[in-house]
Short mmCIF file of C-alpha atoms and ligand atoms in Angstrom, two decimals:
data_model
loop_
_atom_site.label_atom_id
_atom_site.label_comp_id
_atom_site.label_asym_id
_atom_site.label_seq_id
_atom_site.Cartn_x
_atom_site.Cartn_y
_atom_site.Cartn_z
CA UNK A 1 112.83 88.50 145.83
CA UNK A 2 111.69 88.43 149.39
CA UNK A 3 107.98 85.74 149.09
CA UNK A 4 105.46 87.42 152.08
CA UNK A 5 103.45 85.37 154.04
CA UNK A 6 100.03 86.50 155.05
CA UNK A 7 97.28 84.80 156.76
CA UNK A 8 93.29 85.26 156.26
CA UNK A 9 93.96 88.56 158.60
CA UNK A 10 96.02 89.99 156.24
CA UNK A 11 94.15 89.82 153.30
CA UNK A 12 93.89 93.61 152.71
CA UNK A 13 98.61 92.99 152.83
CA UNK A 14 97.76 90.94 150.14
CA UNK A 15 95.35 92.48 148.19
CA UNK A 16 98.14 95.61 147.87
CA UNK A 17 101.01 92.55 146.80
CA UNK A 18 98.83 92.49 143.88
CA UNK A 19 97.47 96.08 142.98
CA UNK A 20 101.34 96.80 142.90
CA UNK A 21 101.64 94.13 139.77
CA UNK A 22 103.36 91.76 142.06
CA UNK A 23 102.31 88.00 142.19
CA UNK A 24 100.46 86.57 145.36
CA UNK A 25 99.53 82.35 145.73
CA UNK A 26 95.97 82.12 146.44
CA UNK A 27 93.41 79.69 147.77
CA UNK A 28 90.54 78.91 146.02
CA UNK A 29 87.81 75.75 146.10
CA UNK A 30 90.19 73.45 143.60
CA UNK A 31 94.27 74.46 143.72
CA UNK A 32 96.40 77.18 145.24
CA UNK A 33 96.07 79.59 141.85
CA UNK A 34 99.06 82.17 141.24
CA UNK A 35 97.41 85.76 140.72
CA UNK A 36 98.21 88.46 139.30
CA UNK A 37 95.97 92.18 137.58
CA UNK A 38 94.96 90.40 134.18
CA UNK A 39 94.99 94.38 133.03
CA UNK A 40 98.69 94.60 133.85
CA UNK A 41 101.17 92.67 131.23
CA UNK A 42 103.91 92.82 133.39
CA UNK A 43 102.21 91.11 136.40
CA UNK A 44 100.84 88.53 134.60
CA UNK A 45 104.76 87.59 133.35
CA UNK A 46 105.85 87.57 137.27
CA UNK A 47 103.87 84.13 136.78
CA UNK A 48 105.25 82.94 133.43
CA UNK A 49 108.65 83.65 135.33
CA UNK A 50 107.87 82.14 138.22
CA UNK A 51 106.08 79.22 136.62
CA UNK A 52 108.73 78.18 134.11
CA UNK A 53 105.13 77.95 132.35
CA UNK A 54 105.60 78.26 128.55
CA UNK A 55 104.50 81.36 127.02
CA UNK A 56 101.77 79.52 124.71
CA UNK A 57 99.98 78.86 127.61
CA UNK A 58 96.98 81.36 128.73
CA UNK A 59 95.97 81.94 132.01
CA UNK A 60 92.39 81.69 133.93
CA UNK A 61 91.10 84.56 134.17
CA UNK A 62 88.69 84.86 137.93
CA UNK A 63 86.22 87.54 138.68
CA UNK A 64 84.24 88.13 141.65
CA UNK A 65 81.25 87.72 140.51
CA UNK A 66 79.47 87.15 137.22
CA UNK A 67 78.98 90.83 136.52
CA UNK A 68 82.24 91.08 136.29
CA UNK A 69 82.80 87.72 133.80
CA UNK A 70 80.18 89.67 131.97
CA UNK A 71 82.30 92.61 131.19
CA UNK A 72 85.22 90.04 130.73
CA UNK A 73 83.29 87.82 127.59
CA UNK A 74 80.63 87.51 125.47
CA UNK A 75 78.33 84.71 126.50
CA UNK A 76 76.08 83.12 124.48
CA UNK A 77 72.86 80.86 125.78
CA UNK A 78 74.41 77.70 126.68
CA UNK A 79 77.64 79.80 128.72
CA UNK A 80 74.62 81.95 130.51
CA UNK A 81 73.11 78.93 131.55
CA UNK A 82 76.02 77.42 132.92
CA UNK A 83 77.59 80.56 134.50
CA UNK A 84 74.72 80.59 136.73
CA UNK A 85 73.94 76.82 137.54
CA UNK A 86 77.37 76.86 138.58
CA UNK A 87 79.33 79.90 139.75
CA UNK A 88 80.40 80.10 141.88
CA UNK A 89 81.91 76.92 141.34
CA UNK A 90 84.92 74.79 140.03
CA UNK A 91 83.79 75.09 136.12
CA UNK A 92 86.17 77.53 133.66
CA UNK A 93 83.96 78.95 130.40
CA UNK A 94 86.15 79.27 127.76
CA UNK A 95 84.10 82.37 125.80
CA UNK A 96 84.55 84.72 122.75
CA UNK A 97 86.76 88.08 124.25
CA UNK A 98 85.05 90.74 124.82
CA UNK A 99 87.41 92.83 126.82
CA UNK A 100 90.31 93.97 124.98
CA UNK A 101 91.37 95.54 127.87
CA UNK A 102 92.83 92.35 129.34
CA UNK A 103 96.70 91.18 128.86
CA UNK A 104 97.14 89.88 126.01
CA UNK A 105 99.90 87.92 127.21
CA UNK A 106 98.21 86.54 129.61
CA UNK A 107 95.68 85.03 126.11
CA UNK A 108 98.51 84.03 124.96
CA UNK A 109 96.98 86.11 121.72
CA UNK A 110 93.70 83.66 121.40
CA UNK A 111 90.48 85.82 120.96
CA UNK A 112 88.44 83.83 123.84
CA UNK A 113 89.56 84.11 127.19
CA UNK A 114 88.45 81.78 129.64
CA UNK A 115 86.94 82.31 132.83
CA UNK A 116 85.92 81.78 136.28
CA UNK A 117 84.26 82.67 139.50
CA UNK A 118 86.10 80.30 142.10
CA UNK A 119 84.25 79.40 145.31
CA UNK A 120 86.19 79.85 148.06
CA UNK A 121 85.33 82.61 150.58
CA UNK A 122 88.81 83.81 150.87
CA UNK A 123 89.33 84.28 147.13
CA UNK A 124 86.27 85.77 146.81
CA UNK A 125 86.86 88.65 149.27
CA UNK A 126 90.53 88.94 147.90
CA UNK A 127 88.73 89.82 144.25
CA UNK A 128 86.42 91.56 145.45
CA UNK A 129 89.22 93.86 147.40
CA UNK A 130 91.42 93.63 144.46
CA UNK A 131 88.40 94.90 142.28
CA UNK A 132 90.06 93.55 139.16
CA UNK A 133 89.98 90.78 137.22
CA UNK A 134 92.56 88.47 138.58
CA UNK A 135 94.68 85.80 136.37
CA UNK A 136 96.20 82.53 137.87
CA UNK A 137 97.13 79.31 137.12
CA UNK A 138 98.22 76.88 139.60
CA UNK A 139 100.40 77.78 142.03
CA UNK A 140 103.26 74.94 140.93
CA UNK A 141 106.34 75.46 138.73
CA UNK A 142 104.54 74.19 135.53
CA UNK A 143 104.94 70.38 134.83
CA UNK A 144 104.71 70.02 138.62
CA UNK A 145 102.06 68.54 141.11
CA UNK A 146 99.47 71.29 142.11
CA UNK A 147 99.17 72.76 145.13
CA UNK A 148 96.09 71.76 147.62
CA UNK A 149 97.53 73.57 150.74
CA UNK A 150 99.59 76.16 151.09
CA UNK A 151 102.82 74.75 152.36
CA UNK A 152 102.93 73.12 148.60
CA UNK A 153 103.44 76.50 147.22
CA UNK A 154 106.55 76.52 149.20
CA UNK A 155 108.71 75.63 145.58
CA UNK A 156 107.54 79.12 144.44
CA UNK A 157 109.22 80.53 147.54
CA UNK A 158 111.52 83.64 146.65
CA UNK A 159 110.01 83.04 142.84
CA UNK A 160 106.68 85.27 143.82
CA UNK A 161 105.28 88.41 145.97
CA UNK A 162 103.50 86.98 148.21
CA UNK A 163 101.56 83.72 149.42
CA UNK A 164 97.82 84.12 151.33
CA UNK A 165 97.26 80.96 153.66
CA UNK A 166 93.44 80.06 153.84
CA UNK A 167 94.50 76.38 154.78
CA UNK A 168 93.35 73.41 152.39
CA UNK A 169 91.34 73.53 149.35
CA UNK A 170 87.84 71.49 149.57
CA UNK A 171 87.76 70.09 145.92
CA UNK A 172 91.66 68.78 145.07
CA UNK A 173 91.47 69.15 141.95
CA UNK A 174 91.61 72.13 139.35
CA UNK A 175 87.75 72.98 137.63
CA UNK A 176 86.50 71.40 134.79
CA UNK A 177 86.96 73.66 131.51
CA UNK A 178 84.18 74.16 129.37
CA UNK A 179 84.53 76.00 125.89
CA UNK A 180 81.46 77.71 124.98
CA UNK A 181 82.47 79.14 121.34
CA UNK A 182 79.77 77.42 119.30
CA UNK A 183 78.65 73.95 121.04
CA UNK A 184 79.45 73.04 124.17
CA UNK A 185 82.61 71.57 124.38
CA UNK A 186 84.51 69.84 126.65
CA UNK A 187 88.29 70.93 127.33
CA UNK A 188 89.37 69.34 130.83
CA UNK A 189 87.71 66.98 133.54
CA UNK A 190 88.19 68.18 136.62
CA UNK A 191 86.51 69.33 140.02
CA UNK A 192 82.81 69.97 138.73
CA UNK A 193 82.29 66.17 137.35
CA UNK A 194 81.34 65.94 133.33
CA UNK A 195 77.48 63.96 134.44
CA UNK A 196 76.25 67.03 136.38
CA UNK A 197 77.22 69.04 133.14
CA UNK A 198 75.54 67.08 130.73
CA UNK A 199 72.39 67.16 132.71
CA UNK A 200 72.34 70.68 130.97
CA UNK A 201 73.80 70.49 127.87
CA UNK A 202 73.15 66.72 127.38
CA UNK A 203 76.73 64.85 125.85
CA UNK A 204 79.52 67.08 125.33
CA UNK A 205 81.81 66.87 122.55
CA UNK A 206 85.55 66.29 123.61
CA UNK A 207 88.21 68.36 122.86
CA UNK A 208 91.69 66.85 120.86
CA UNK A 209 94.32 67.97 122.65
CA UNK A 210 95.18 71.33 120.63
CA UNK A 211 91.82 73.32 121.59
CA UNK A 212 93.33 73.81 125.31
CA UNK A 213 96.77 74.67 124.30
CA UNK A 214 98.10 74.26 127.80
CA UNK A 215 97.03 70.11 128.20
CA UNK A 216 100.34 68.55 127.82
CA UNK A 217 100.51 65.17 128.22
CA UNK A 218 102.91 65.21 130.79
CA UNK A 219 102.15 67.20 133.76
CA UNK A 220 101.94 67.06 137.41
CA UNK A 221 105.20 64.98 137.67
CA UNK A 222 106.77 63.13 140.36
CA UNK A 223 110.21 62.88 140.60
CA UNK A 224 109.74 59.06 141.01
CA UNK A 225 108.29 56.61 138.91
CA UNK A 226 104.36 55.99 138.99
CA UNK A 227 102.69 53.17 137.16
CA UNK A 228 98.78 52.87 136.83
CA UNK A 229 96.30 49.97 137.46
CA UNK A 230 98.68 48.28 139.39
CA UNK A 231 97.05 45.52 141.09
CA UNK A 232 100.56 43.43 142.38
CA UNK A 233 102.96 45.49 143.80
CA UNK A 234 107.50 44.79 143.61
CA UNK A 235 108.79 45.27 147.07
CA UNK A 236 110.60 48.58 146.71
CA UNK A 237 106.73 50.34 145.19
CA UNK A 238 104.57 52.68 147.15
CA UNK A 239 101.03 51.98 146.93
CA UNK A 240 98.73 54.60 146.42
CA UNK A 241 95.69 52.55 146.41
CA UNK A 242 91.81 53.53 146.50
CA UNK A 243 89.51 51.82 148.81
CA UNK A 244 90.56 49.21 151.50
CA UNK A 245 94.51 48.74 151.01
CA UNK A 246 97.36 47.58 152.30
CA UNK A 247 99.76 51.22 151.61
CA UNK A 248 97.75 55.09 151.35
CA UNK A 249 94.38 54.78 149.85
CA UNK A 250 92.82 58.39 148.51
CA UNK A 251 89.51 57.08 150.12
CA UNK A 252 89.22 53.78 152.06
CA UNK A 253 85.22 54.43 151.63
CA UNK A 254 85.85 54.53 147.87
CA UNK A 255 84.84 58.06 147.89
CA UNK A 256 85.93 59.75 144.56
CA UNK A 257 85.17 63.54 145.94
CA UNK A 258 86.81 62.67 149.10
CA UNK A 259 89.67 60.47 146.31
CA UNK A 260 90.10 64.03 144.16
CA UNK A 261 90.49 66.00 147.75
CA UNK A 262 93.14 63.93 148.46
CA UNK A 263 95.59 63.08 145.31
CA UNK A 264 97.83 65.92 144.95
CA UNK A 265 98.80 65.67 148.66
CA UNK A 266 98.95 62.47 148.76
CA UNK A 267 101.34 62.15 145.96
CA UNK A 268 103.78 64.72 146.87
CA UNK A 269 103.95 62.95 150.31
CA UNK A 270 104.79 59.66 148.25
CA UNK A 271 107.25 61.42 146.04
CA UNK A 272 109.52 62.90 148.54
CA UNK A 273 109.92 58.82 150.27
CA UNK A 274 111.87 59.03 147.23
CA UNK A 275 110.81 55.21 145.74
CA UNK A 276 108.36 54.32 142.69
CA UNK A 277 104.65 54.80 143.03
CA UNK A 278 102.52 52.19 142.22
CA UNK A 279 98.86 53.35 141.35
CA UNK A 280 95.47 50.97 142.11
CA UNK A 281 92.68 50.73 139.61
CA UNK A 282 90.65 53.71 140.50
CA UNK A 283 86.88 53.79 138.69
CA UNK A 284 86.38 56.39 135.98
CA UNK A 285 82.77 57.89 136.69
CA UNK A 286 82.67 61.54 138.30
CA UNK A 287 85.34 63.17 139.64
CA UNK A 288 87.07 59.79 138.75
CA UNK A 289 87.46 61.24 135.12
CA UNK A 290 89.55 64.00 136.75
CA UNK A 291 91.34 61.74 138.78
CA UNK A 292 92.33 59.58 135.75
CA UNK A 293 93.29 61.78 133.81
CA UNK A 294 95.89 63.71 136.11
CA UNK A 295 97.51 60.52 137.13
CA UNK A 296 97.77 59.53 132.84
CA UNK A 297 99.45 62.69 132.75
CA UNK A 298 101.85 62.23 135.64
CA UNK A 299 102.85 58.77 134.23
CA UNK A 300 103.30 60.30 131.17
O1 TXA B 1 90.88 75.28 139.04
C1 TXA B 1 91.36 75.79 138.27
O2 TXA B 1 90.81 76.39 137.04
C2 TXA B 1 93.25 76.48 138.76
C3 TXA B 1 92.50 77.59 139.83
C4 TXA B 1 93.87 78.34 140.73
O3 TXA B 1 91.38 78.34 139.30
N1 TXA B 1 93.91 77.39 137.75
C5 TXA B 1 94.17 76.12 136.72
O4 TXA B 1 94.93 76.83 135.49
O5 TXA B 1 94.72 75.28 136.81
P1 TXA B 1 96.01 76.28 134.90
O6 TXA B 1 96.58 77.69 134.23
O7 TXA B 1 97.19 75.33 135.16
O8 TXA B 1 95.41 75.75 134.14
C6 TXA B 1 94.75 76.72 132.91
C7 TXA B 1 94.09 75.92 131.72
C8 TXA B 1 95.04 75.60 130.60
O9 TXA B 1 95.25 74.01 130.24
C9 TXA B 1 95.25 76.55 129.35
O10 TXA B 1 95.46 76.32 128.84
C10 TXA B 1 93.47 76.81 129.11
O11 TXA B 1 93.25 77.06 130.48
N2 TXA B 1 93.19 77.87 128.68
C11 TXA B 1 93.40 79.03 129.33
N3 TXA B 1 92.81 80.01 128.23
C12 TXA B 1 92.15 79.34 127.11
C13 TXA B 1 91.43 79.61 126.22
N4 TXA B 1 91.12 80.74 125.49
N5 TXA B 1 91.34 78.41 125.38
C14 TXA B 1 91.17 76.98 125.56
N6 TXA B 1 91.88 76.75 126.90
C15 TXA B 1 92.16 78.08 127.84
MG1 MG B 2 98.07 73.70 136.18
#
């Protein structure tokens, strides 16, 4: 398959790719997603094929607005409160399924659906133009590092319909996932800090791995060995630091938001040099929870 490349000015052509039942990589504020029409199982299957993604791992349905999201799932009071407060934004809500026309394959047969309204002008414009819910996992081969720049998606060249280039993402790690089936439960740490959500929900329950079927222990894996919480370094090791340090620093002023933004791009850059990577300790509050989660999976 010939992958087509689009700039922001060519958004109409990019939208047409999705409408034709093909896959399109597009920017969101968190990471680049690989989109397909959520109502078209044939299109959705192309996502699983392009990523070599296990079929039991359901996809997030992206909506242009809260109104569109309300047509897809049943929102309890807490879900509605969270959606109104944080959408558009890096928060995914898992709620009971309402729209039975959503592709069964996208939902991996579940009776719940993961929904999100992304906070990215180009993503929102695309979703409005296509005028359909769009499923989108991160646009990387399954198990590899998520893309935060358009050129990172080139790992999928020849396997997807197109790439819409919207520059670098602004958050850098995937959305936080909260299930609102009964009491709210944290399924995945992500781009919206848990503390910010808990200011509304109170202390969140944290799921065991079984509830978020795609939360594989090993994920985001670089090709070279990676060691965490390193405080001393071997000669051949490339340092990924935090704060002032000798090697590459995720944030010289110790800013966790900046560190999240740089995490995947820096991991890719270091990995391309073909030597083991040693990562310095990173605080675990705020976006540090998502950063440490991704690093732990990368090291497994
Ligand atoms: O920031 C993001 O969320 C990005 C951008 C593209 O929006 N997307 C993303 O998708 O990270 P993905 O496929 O890499 O991760 C989706 C996660 C998986 O762990 C999947 O198991 C979980 O969401 N998920 C989807 N539907 C679910 C459901 N009904 N119940 C529980 N977990 C679900
Ligand atoms: Mg992913």
